[in-house]
Coordinates of C-alpha atoms in Angstrom, one line a residue:
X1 CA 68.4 123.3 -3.6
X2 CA 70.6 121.4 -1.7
X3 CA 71.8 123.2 1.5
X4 CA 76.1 124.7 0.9
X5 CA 78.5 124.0 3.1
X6 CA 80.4 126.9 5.4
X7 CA 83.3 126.8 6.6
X8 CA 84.3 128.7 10.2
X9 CA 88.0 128.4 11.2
X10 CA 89.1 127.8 15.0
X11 CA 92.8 128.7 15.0
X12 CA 95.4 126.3 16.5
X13 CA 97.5 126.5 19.5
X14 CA 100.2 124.4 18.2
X15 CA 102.5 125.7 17.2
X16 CA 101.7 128.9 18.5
X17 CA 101.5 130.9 15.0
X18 CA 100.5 128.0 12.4
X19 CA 97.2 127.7 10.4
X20 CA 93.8 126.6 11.7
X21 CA 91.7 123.9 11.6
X22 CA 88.2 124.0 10.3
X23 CA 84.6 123.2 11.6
X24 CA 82.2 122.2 8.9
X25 CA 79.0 123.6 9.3
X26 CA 75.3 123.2 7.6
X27 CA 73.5 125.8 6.1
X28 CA 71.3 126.4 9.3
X29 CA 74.6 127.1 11.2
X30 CA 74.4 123.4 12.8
X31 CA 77.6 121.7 13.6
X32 CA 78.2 118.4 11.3
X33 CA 80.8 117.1 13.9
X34 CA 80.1 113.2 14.7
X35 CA 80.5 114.0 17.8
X36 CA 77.4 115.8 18.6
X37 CA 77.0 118.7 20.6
X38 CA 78.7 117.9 23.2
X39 CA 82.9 116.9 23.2
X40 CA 84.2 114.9 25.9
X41 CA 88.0 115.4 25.1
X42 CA 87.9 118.1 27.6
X43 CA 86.2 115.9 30.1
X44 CA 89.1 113.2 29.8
X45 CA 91.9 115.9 29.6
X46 CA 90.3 117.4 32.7
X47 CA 90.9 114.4 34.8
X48 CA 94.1 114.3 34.6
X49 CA 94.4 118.4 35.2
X50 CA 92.6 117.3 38.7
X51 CA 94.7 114.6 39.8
X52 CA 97.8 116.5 39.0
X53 CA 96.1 119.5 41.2
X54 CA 95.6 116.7 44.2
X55 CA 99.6 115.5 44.0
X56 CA 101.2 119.0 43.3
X57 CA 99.2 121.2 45.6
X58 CA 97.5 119.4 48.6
X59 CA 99.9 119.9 50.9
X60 CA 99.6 123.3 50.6
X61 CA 96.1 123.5 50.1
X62 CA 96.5 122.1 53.9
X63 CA 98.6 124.3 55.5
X64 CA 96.3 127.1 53.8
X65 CA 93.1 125.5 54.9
X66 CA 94.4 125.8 59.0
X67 CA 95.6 129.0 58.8
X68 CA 92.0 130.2 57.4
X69 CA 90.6 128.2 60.2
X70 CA 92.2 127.9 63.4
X71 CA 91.7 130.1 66.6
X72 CA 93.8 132.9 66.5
X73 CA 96.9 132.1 67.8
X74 CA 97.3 129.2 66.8
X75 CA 99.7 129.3 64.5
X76 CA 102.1 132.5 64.3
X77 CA 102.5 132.1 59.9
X78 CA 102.7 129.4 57.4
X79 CA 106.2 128.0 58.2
X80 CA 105.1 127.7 61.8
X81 CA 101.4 125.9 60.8
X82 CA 104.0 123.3 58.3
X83 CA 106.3 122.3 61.2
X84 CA 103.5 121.8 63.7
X85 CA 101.5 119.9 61.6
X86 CA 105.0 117.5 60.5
X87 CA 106.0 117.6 63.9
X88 CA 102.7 116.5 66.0
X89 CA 101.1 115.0 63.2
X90 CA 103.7 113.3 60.9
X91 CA 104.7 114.5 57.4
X92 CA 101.4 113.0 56.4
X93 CA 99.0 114.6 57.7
X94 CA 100.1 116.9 55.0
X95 CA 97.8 115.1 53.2
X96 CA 95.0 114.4 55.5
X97 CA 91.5 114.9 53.5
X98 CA 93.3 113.6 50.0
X99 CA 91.2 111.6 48.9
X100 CA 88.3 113.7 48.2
X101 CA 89.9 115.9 46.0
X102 CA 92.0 112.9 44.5
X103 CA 88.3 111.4 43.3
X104 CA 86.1 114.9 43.8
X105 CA 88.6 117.2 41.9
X106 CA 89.5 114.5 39.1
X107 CA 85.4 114.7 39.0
X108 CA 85.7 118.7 39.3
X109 CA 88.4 119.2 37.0
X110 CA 86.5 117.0 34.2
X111 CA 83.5 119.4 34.5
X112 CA 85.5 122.3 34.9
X113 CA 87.8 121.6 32.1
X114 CA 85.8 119.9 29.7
X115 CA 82.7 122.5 30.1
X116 CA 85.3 125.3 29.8
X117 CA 86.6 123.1 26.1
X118 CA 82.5 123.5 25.6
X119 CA 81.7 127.0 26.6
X120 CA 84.7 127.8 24.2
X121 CA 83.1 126.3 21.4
X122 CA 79.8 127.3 21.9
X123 CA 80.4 131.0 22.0
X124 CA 83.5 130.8 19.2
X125 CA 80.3 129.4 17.1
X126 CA 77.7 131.9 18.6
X127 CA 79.6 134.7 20.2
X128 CA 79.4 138.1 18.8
X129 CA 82.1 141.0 17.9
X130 CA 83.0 141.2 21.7
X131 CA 83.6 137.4 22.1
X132 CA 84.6 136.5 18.4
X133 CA 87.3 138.6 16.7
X134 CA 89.0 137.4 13.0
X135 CA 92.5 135.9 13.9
X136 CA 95.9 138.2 12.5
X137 CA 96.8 135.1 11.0
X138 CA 95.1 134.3 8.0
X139 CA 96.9 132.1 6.0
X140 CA 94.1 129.1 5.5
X141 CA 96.2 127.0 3.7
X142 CA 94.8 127.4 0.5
X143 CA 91.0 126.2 1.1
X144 CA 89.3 130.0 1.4
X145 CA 88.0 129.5 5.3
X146 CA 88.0 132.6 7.0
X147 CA 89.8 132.3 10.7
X148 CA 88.2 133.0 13.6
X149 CA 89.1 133.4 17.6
X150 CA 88.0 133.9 20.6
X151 CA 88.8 137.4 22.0
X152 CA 90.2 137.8 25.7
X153 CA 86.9 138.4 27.1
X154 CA 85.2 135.4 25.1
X155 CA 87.9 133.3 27.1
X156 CA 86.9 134.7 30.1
X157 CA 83.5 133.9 29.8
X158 CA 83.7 130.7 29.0
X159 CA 86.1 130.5 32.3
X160 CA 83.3 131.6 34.3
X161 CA 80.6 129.5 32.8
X162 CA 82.9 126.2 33.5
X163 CA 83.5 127.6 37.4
X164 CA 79.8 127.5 38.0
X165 CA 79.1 124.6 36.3
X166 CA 81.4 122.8 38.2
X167 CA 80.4 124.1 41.6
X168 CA 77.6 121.8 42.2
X169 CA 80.2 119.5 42.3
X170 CA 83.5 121.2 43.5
X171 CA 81.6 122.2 46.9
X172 CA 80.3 119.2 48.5
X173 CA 84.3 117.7 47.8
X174 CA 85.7 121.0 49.2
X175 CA 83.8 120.5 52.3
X176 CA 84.6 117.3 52.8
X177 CA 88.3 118.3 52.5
X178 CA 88.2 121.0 54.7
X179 CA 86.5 118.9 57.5
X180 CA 89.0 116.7 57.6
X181 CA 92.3 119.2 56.7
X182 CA 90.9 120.5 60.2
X183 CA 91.6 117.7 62.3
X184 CA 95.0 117.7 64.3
X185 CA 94.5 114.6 66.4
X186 CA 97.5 113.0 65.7
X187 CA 95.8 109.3 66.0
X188 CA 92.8 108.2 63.4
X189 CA 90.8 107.0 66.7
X190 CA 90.8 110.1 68.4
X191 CA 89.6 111.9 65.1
X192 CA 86.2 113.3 65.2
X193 CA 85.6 111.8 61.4
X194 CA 87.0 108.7 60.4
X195 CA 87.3 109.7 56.9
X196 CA 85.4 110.9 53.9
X197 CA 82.2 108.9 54.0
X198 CA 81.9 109.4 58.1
X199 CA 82.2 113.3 57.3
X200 CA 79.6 112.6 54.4
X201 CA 77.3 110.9 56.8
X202 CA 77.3 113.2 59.4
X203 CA 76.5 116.5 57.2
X204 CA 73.6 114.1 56.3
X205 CA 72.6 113.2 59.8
X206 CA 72.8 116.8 61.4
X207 CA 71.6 119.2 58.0
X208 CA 70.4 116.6 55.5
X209 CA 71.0 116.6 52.2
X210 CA 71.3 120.0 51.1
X211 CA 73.8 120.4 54.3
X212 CA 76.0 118.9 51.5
X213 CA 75.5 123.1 49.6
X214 CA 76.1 125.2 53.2
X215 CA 77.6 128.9 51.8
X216 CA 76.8 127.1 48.0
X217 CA 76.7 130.9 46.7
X218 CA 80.6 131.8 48.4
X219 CA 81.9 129.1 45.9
X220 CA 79.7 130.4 42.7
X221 CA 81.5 133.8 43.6
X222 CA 84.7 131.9 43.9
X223 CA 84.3 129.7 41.2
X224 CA 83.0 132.3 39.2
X225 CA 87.0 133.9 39.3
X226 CA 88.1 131.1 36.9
X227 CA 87.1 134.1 34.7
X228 CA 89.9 136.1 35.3
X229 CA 92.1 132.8 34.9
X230 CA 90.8 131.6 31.7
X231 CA 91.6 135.6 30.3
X232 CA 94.6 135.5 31.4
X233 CA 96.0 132.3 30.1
X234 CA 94.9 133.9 26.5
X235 CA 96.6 137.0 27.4
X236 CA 99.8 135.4 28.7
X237 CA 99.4 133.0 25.3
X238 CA 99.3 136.0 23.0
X239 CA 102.3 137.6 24.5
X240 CA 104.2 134.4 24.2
X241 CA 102.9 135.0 20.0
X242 CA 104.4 138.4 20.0
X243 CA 107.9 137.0 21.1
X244 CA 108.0 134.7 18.1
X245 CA 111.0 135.3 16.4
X246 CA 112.6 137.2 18.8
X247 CA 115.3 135.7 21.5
X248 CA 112.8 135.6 24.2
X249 CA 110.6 132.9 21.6
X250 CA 108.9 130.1 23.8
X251 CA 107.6 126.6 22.7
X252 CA 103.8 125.9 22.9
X253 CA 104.6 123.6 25.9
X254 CA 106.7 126.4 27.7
X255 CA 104.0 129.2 26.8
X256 CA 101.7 126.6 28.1
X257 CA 103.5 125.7 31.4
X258 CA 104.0 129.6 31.9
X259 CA 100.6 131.1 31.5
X260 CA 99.0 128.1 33.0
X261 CA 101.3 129.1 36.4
X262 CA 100.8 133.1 36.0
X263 CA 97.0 133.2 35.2
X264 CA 96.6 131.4 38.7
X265 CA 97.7 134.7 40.3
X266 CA 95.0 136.7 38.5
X267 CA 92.3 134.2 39.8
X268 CA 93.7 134.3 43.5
X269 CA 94.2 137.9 43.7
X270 CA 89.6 138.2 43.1
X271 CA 89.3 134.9 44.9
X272 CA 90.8 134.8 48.2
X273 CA 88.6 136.9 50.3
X274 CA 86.5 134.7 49.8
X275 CA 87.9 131.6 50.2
X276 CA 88.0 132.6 53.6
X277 CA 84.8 133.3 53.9
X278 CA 83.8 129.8 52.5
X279 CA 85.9 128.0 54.1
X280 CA 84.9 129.2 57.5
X281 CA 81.2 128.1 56.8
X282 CA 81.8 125.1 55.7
X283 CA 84.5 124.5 58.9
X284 CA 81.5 125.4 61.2
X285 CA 80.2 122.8 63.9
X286 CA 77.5 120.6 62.4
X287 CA 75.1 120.9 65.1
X288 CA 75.2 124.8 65.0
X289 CA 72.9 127.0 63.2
X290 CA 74.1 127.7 59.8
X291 CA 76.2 131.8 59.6
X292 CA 75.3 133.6 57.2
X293 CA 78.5 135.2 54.6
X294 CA 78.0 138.5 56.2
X295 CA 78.4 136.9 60.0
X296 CA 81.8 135.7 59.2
X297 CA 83.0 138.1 56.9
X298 CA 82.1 140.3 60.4
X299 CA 83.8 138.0 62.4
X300 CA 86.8 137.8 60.2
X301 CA 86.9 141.5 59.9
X302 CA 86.3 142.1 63.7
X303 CA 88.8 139.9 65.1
X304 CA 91.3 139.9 62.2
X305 CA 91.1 143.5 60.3
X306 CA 91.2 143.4 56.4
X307 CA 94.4 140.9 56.8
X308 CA 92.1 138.1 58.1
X309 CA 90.6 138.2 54.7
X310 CA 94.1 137.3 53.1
X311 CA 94.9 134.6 56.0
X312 CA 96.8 131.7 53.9
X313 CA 98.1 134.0 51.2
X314 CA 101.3 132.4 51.8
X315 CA 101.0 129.0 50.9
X316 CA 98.2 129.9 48.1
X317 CA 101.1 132.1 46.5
X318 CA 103.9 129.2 46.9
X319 CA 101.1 126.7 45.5
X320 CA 99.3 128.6 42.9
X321 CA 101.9 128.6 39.8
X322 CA 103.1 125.0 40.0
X323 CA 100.0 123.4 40.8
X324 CA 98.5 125.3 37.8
X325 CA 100.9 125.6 35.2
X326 CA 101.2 121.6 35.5
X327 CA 97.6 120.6 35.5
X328 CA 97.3 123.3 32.2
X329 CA 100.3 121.7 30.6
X330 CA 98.5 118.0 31.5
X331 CA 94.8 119.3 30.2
X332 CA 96.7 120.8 27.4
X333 CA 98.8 118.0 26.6
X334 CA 95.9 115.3 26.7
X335 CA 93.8 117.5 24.5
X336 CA 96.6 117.0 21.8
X337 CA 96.5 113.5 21.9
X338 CA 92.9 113.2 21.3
X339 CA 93.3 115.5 18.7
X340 CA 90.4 117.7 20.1
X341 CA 89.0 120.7 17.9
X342 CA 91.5 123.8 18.7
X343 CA 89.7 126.9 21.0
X344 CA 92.7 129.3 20.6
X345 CA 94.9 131.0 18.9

């Protein structure tokens, strides 16, 4: 008898409160997408989320970066670290260790955002009553397919599942960045790295290859709070749905833009302790033995108090919603143009 077709919904996200689209499945539960298993819409969209991250944010991302870093005393707070910098350095050192995360985070991003697009899909298809809840909206248009969605949590997980895929990438990049954020000669010939390959060949030189993963497990812990990012761009997206009709009623771009920018604040609120942690490992001398996450969180604690652990809060604050809510609204946008499968609601 030949096998029946079934029908699983995955609701749209534009507009915010229309019908979904459908997923034909085989009888064995096996997608019947062309595409295979795998969609690279995400992976295309999550380029351009990456570069958009590089133009918007960097400069802070800097300023952030040497604050973490530097000698205390150094700087007296983040308005004082930006008018040094411009001042000895030139507006652009701003922007000094770029091109890493111009290539590394369009390379991150992909993984990050087209893994998260996967992870989405993967547990809206597998997930059970915790991850997978029937959408309030089930108008199917007349062809009988139940709607599904992913709940809050399931969005979450999936968030965390994209940031540790994409941290065998994202930490190499990051400490090539930071290596070279760290310089303050104002002249390229007095600089101890000469740019993104000399830093890449001396981690080689001095710790080999797996010199390139020093503190690995301080960015699976920060990378890991893309969770709380990912739950709260569904939650700030569902409270945009309640305020249809009313006054206060958004677009699908503006409710994009806006929990895109908002959710960041969840994600830096887990992540920033660490972040300093990391970013002190991975600023350490390359000839010196490698410290361990509980040495510097010592140090940091020891010569800084609990603040030291929030050193750069600042700039990550002034940084966080613009550089996120316009990546989202790019990611979001290109995945509309493919005409990818829909993940929420």
């Amino acid at each position: 008898m030949a096998s029946q077709e079934k029908r699983v919904s995955i609701t749209t996200d534009e507009p915010l409160l229309t019908p979904s689209t459908t997923v034909p499945q085989d009888s064995e539960g096996g997608s019947t997408n062309t595409t295979g298993g795998i969609r690279l819409a995400g992976v295309l969209a999550g380029m351009g989320s990456g570069l958009t991250k590089t133009a918007v944010g960097h400069g802070f991302d800097t300023i952030k970066t040497r604050l973490q870093c530097s000698p205390p005393g150094t700087y007296t707070g983040a308005l004082d670290c930006l008018m040094k910098t411009v001042r000895n350095e030139s507006i652009f050192a701003l922007y000094k260790g770029a091109s890493p995360p111009a290539i590394g985070w369009a390379i991150s991003d992909s993984i990050l955002m087209g893994s998260l697009y996967n992870y989405r899909l993967w547990l809206l298809k597998n997930g059970g009553r915790a991850i997978v809840e029937p959408t309030p909206f089930q108008d199917s248009g007349g062809d009988g397919a139940k709607k599904f969605r992913l709940t809050v949590l399931g969005h979450g997980l999936a968030g965390l599942g994209a940031g540790w895929t994409s941290s065998f990438i994202s930490h190499p990049v990051e400490l090539l960045k930071v290596n070279l954020q760290l310089q303050r000669e104002r002249k390229a010939a007095d600089r101890k790295f000469k740019g993104p390959i000399d830093v890449f060949r001396q981690v080689i030189k001095h710790r080999g290859f797996f010199g390139l993963y020093r503190g690995f497990g301080t960015t699976l812990y920060f990378r890991g709070c893309f969770f709380w990012m990912f739950g709260s761009v569904e939650a700030y997206m569902r409270l945009a749905g309640v305020l249809h009709g009313t006054p206060f009623e958004m677009s699908n771009a503006t409710a994009t833009f806006f929990s895109g920018g908002l959710a960041a604040f969840s994600f830096w609120a887990f992540a920033i302790p660490m972040d300093n942690v990391k970013n002190r490992i991975m600023a350490s001398p390359l000839t010196d033995q490698r410290p361990s996450v509980a040495a510097v969180a010592r140090t940091i604690f020891t010569t800084h108090g609990w603040r030291g652990f929030y050193a750069g809060f600042t700039p990550i604050i002034l940084r966080a919603f613009p550089v996120n809510a316009a990546a989202y609204s790019v990611y979001e946008g290109i995945m509309r143009l493919l005409g990818a499968e829909k993940t929420r609601h």
